[in-house]
Short mmCIF file of N, CA and C in Angstrom, two decimals:
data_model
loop_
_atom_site.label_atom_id
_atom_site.label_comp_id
_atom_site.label_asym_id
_atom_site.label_seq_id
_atom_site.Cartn_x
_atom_site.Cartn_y
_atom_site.Cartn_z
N UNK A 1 0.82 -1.20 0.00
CA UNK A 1 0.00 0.00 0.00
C UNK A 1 0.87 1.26 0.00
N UNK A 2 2.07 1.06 0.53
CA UNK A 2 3.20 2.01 0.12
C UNK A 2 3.48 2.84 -1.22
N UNK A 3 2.72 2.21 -1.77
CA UNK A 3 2.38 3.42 -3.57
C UNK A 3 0.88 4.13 -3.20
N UNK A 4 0.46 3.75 -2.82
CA UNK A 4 -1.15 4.59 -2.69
C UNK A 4 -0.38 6.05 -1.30
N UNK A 5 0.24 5.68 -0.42
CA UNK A 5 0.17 6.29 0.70
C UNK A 5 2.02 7.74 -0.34
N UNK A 6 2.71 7.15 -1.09
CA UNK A 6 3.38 8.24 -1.73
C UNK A 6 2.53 9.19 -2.88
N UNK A 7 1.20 8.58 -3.37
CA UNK A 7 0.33 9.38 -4.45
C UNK A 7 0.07 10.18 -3.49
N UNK A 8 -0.62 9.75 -2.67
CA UNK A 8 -1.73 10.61 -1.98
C UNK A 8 -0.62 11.74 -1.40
N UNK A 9 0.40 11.63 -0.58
CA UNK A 9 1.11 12.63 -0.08
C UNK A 9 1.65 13.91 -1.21
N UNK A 10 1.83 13.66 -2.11
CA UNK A 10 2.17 14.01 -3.51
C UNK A 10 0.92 14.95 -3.98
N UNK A 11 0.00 15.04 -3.38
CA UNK A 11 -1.16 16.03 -3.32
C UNK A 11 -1.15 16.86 -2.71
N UNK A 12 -1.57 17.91 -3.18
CA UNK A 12 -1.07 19.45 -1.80
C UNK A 12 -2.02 19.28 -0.70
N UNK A 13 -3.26 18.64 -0.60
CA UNK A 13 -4.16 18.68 -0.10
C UNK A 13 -3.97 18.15 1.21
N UNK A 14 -3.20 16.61 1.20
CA UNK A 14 -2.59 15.67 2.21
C UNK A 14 -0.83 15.42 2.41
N UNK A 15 -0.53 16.50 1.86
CA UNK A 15 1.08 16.45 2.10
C UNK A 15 1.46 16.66 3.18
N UNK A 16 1.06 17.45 4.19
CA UNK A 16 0.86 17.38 5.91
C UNK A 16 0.57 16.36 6.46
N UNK A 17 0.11 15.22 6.12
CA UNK A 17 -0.59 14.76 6.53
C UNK A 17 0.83 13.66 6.79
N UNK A 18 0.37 12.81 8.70
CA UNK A 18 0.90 12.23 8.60
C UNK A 18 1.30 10.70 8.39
N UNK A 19 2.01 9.66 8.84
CA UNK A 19 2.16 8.78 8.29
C UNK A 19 1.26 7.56 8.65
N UNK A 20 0.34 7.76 9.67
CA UNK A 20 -0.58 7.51 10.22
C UNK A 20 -2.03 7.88 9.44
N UNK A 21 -2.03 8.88 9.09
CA UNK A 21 -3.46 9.56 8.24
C UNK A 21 -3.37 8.89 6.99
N UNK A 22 -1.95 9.07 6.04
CA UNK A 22 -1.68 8.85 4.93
C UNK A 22 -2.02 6.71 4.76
N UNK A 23 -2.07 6.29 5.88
CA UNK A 23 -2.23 5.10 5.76
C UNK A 23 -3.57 4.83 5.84
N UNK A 24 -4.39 5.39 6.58
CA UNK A 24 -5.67 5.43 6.73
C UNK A 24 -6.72 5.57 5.48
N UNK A 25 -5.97 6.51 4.95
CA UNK A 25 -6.63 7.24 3.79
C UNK A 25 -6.47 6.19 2.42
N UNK A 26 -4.85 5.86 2.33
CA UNK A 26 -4.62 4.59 1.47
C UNK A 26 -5.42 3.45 1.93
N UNK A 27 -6.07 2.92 2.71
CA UNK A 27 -6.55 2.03 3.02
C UNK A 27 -7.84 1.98 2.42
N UNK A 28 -8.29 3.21 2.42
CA UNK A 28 -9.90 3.42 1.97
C UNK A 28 -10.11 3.70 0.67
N UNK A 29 -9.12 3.87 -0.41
CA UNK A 29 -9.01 4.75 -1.95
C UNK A 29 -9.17 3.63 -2.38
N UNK A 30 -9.90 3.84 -3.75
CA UNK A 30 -9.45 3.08 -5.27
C UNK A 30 -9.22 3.98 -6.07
N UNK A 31 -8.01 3.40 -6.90
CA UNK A 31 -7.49 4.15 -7.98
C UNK A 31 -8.28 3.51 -8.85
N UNK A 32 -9.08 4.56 -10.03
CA UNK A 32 -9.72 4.01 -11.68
C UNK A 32 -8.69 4.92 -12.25
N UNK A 33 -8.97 4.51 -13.85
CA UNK A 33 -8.39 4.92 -14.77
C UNK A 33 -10.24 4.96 -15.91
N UNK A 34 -10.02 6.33 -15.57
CA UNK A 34 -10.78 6.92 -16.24
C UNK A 34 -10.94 7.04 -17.94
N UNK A 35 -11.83 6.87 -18.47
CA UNK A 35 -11.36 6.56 -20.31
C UNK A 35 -11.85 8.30 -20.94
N UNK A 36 -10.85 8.36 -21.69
CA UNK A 36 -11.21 9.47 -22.51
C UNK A 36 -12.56 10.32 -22.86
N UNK A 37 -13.05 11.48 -22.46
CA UNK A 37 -14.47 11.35 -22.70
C UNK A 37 -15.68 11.21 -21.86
N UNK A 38 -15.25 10.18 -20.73
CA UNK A 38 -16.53 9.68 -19.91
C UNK A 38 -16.93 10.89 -18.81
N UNK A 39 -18.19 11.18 -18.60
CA UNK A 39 -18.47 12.16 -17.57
C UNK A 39 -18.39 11.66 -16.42
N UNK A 40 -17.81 12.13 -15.51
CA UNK A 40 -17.69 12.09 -13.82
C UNK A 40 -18.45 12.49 -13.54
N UNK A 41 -18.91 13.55 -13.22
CA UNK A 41 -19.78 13.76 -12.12
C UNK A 41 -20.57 15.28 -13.14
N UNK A 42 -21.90 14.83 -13.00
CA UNK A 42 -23.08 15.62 -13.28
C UNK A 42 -23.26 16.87 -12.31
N UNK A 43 -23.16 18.38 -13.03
CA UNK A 43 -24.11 18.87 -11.96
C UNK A 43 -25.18 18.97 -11.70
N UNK A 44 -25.49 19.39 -10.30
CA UNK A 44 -26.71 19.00 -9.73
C UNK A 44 -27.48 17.74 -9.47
N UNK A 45 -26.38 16.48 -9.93
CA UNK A 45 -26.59 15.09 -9.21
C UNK A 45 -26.01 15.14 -7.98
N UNK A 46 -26.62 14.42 -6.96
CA UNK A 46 -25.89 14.22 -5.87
C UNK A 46 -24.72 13.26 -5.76
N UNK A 47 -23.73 13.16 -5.06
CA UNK A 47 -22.76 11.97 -5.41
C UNK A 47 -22.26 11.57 -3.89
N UNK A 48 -21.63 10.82 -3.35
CA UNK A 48 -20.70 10.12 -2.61
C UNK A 48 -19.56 10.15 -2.86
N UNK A 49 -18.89 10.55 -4.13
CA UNK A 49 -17.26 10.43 -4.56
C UNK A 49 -16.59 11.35 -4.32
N UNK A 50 -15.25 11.56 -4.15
CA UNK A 50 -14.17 12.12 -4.12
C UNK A 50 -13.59 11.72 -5.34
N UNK A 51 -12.34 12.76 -6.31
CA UNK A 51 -11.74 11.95 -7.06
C UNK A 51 -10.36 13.02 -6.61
N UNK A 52 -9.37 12.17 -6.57
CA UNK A 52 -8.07 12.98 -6.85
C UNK A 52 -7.70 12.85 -8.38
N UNK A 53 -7.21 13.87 -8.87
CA UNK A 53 -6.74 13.40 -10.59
C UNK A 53 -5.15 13.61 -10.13
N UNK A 54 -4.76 12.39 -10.54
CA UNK A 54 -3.16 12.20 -10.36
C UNK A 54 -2.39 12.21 -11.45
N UNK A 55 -3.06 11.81 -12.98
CA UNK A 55 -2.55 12.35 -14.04
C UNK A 55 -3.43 12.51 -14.98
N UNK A 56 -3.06 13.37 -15.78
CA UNK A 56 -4.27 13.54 -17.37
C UNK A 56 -4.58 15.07 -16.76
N UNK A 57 -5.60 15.14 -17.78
CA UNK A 57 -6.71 16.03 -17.61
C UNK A 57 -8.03 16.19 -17.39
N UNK A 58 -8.70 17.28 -16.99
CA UNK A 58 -10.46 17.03 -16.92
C UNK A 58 -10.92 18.30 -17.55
N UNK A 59 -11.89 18.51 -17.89
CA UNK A 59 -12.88 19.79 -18.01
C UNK A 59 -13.93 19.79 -16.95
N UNK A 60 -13.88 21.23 -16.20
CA UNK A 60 -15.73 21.25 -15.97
C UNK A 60 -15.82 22.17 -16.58
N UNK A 61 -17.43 22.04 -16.46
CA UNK A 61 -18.36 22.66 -16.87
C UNK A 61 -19.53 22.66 -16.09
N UNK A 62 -19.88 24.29 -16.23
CA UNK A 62 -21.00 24.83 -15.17
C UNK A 62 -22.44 25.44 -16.13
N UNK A 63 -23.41 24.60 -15.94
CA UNK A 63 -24.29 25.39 -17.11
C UNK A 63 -23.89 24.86 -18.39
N UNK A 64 -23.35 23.85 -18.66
CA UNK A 64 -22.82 23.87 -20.13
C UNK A 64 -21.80 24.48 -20.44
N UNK A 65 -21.30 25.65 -19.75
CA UNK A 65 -20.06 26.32 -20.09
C UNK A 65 -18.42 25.53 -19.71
N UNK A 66 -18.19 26.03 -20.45
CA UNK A 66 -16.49 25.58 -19.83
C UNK A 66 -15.72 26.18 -18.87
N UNK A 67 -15.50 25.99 -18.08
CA UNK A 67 -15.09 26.79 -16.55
C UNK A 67 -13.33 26.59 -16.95
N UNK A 68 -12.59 28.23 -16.98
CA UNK A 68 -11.18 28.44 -17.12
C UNK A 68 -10.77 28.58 -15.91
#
């Protein structure tokens, strides 16, 4: 689990975080690999997810617009 607990620290979000949290947190993640294209998350659906993006890219969009 020692690769999940160096991604996650590697995030500005949990880089404080310590080696104790960082294990906790690896314990509970799945990494997907997202395919080209597919929508994540709808607005104004409700969701349960978190996603960290660790590589690639995403778009949102608010209203249909493209958010810079």
């Amino acid at each position: 689990m020692q690769g999940k607990e160096d991604r996650l620290k590697a995030v500005p979000l949990f880089s404080h975080c310590s080696k104790r949290e960082l294990e906790f947190l690896a314990s509970r993640v799945d990494e997907v690999s997202i395919p080209t294209g597919k929508t994540l998350l709808t607005q104004g659906q409700p969701t349960d997810t978190f996603y960290i993006l660790l590589d690639g890219e995403v778009e949102v969009t608010v209203d249909g617009k493209p958010l810079k």
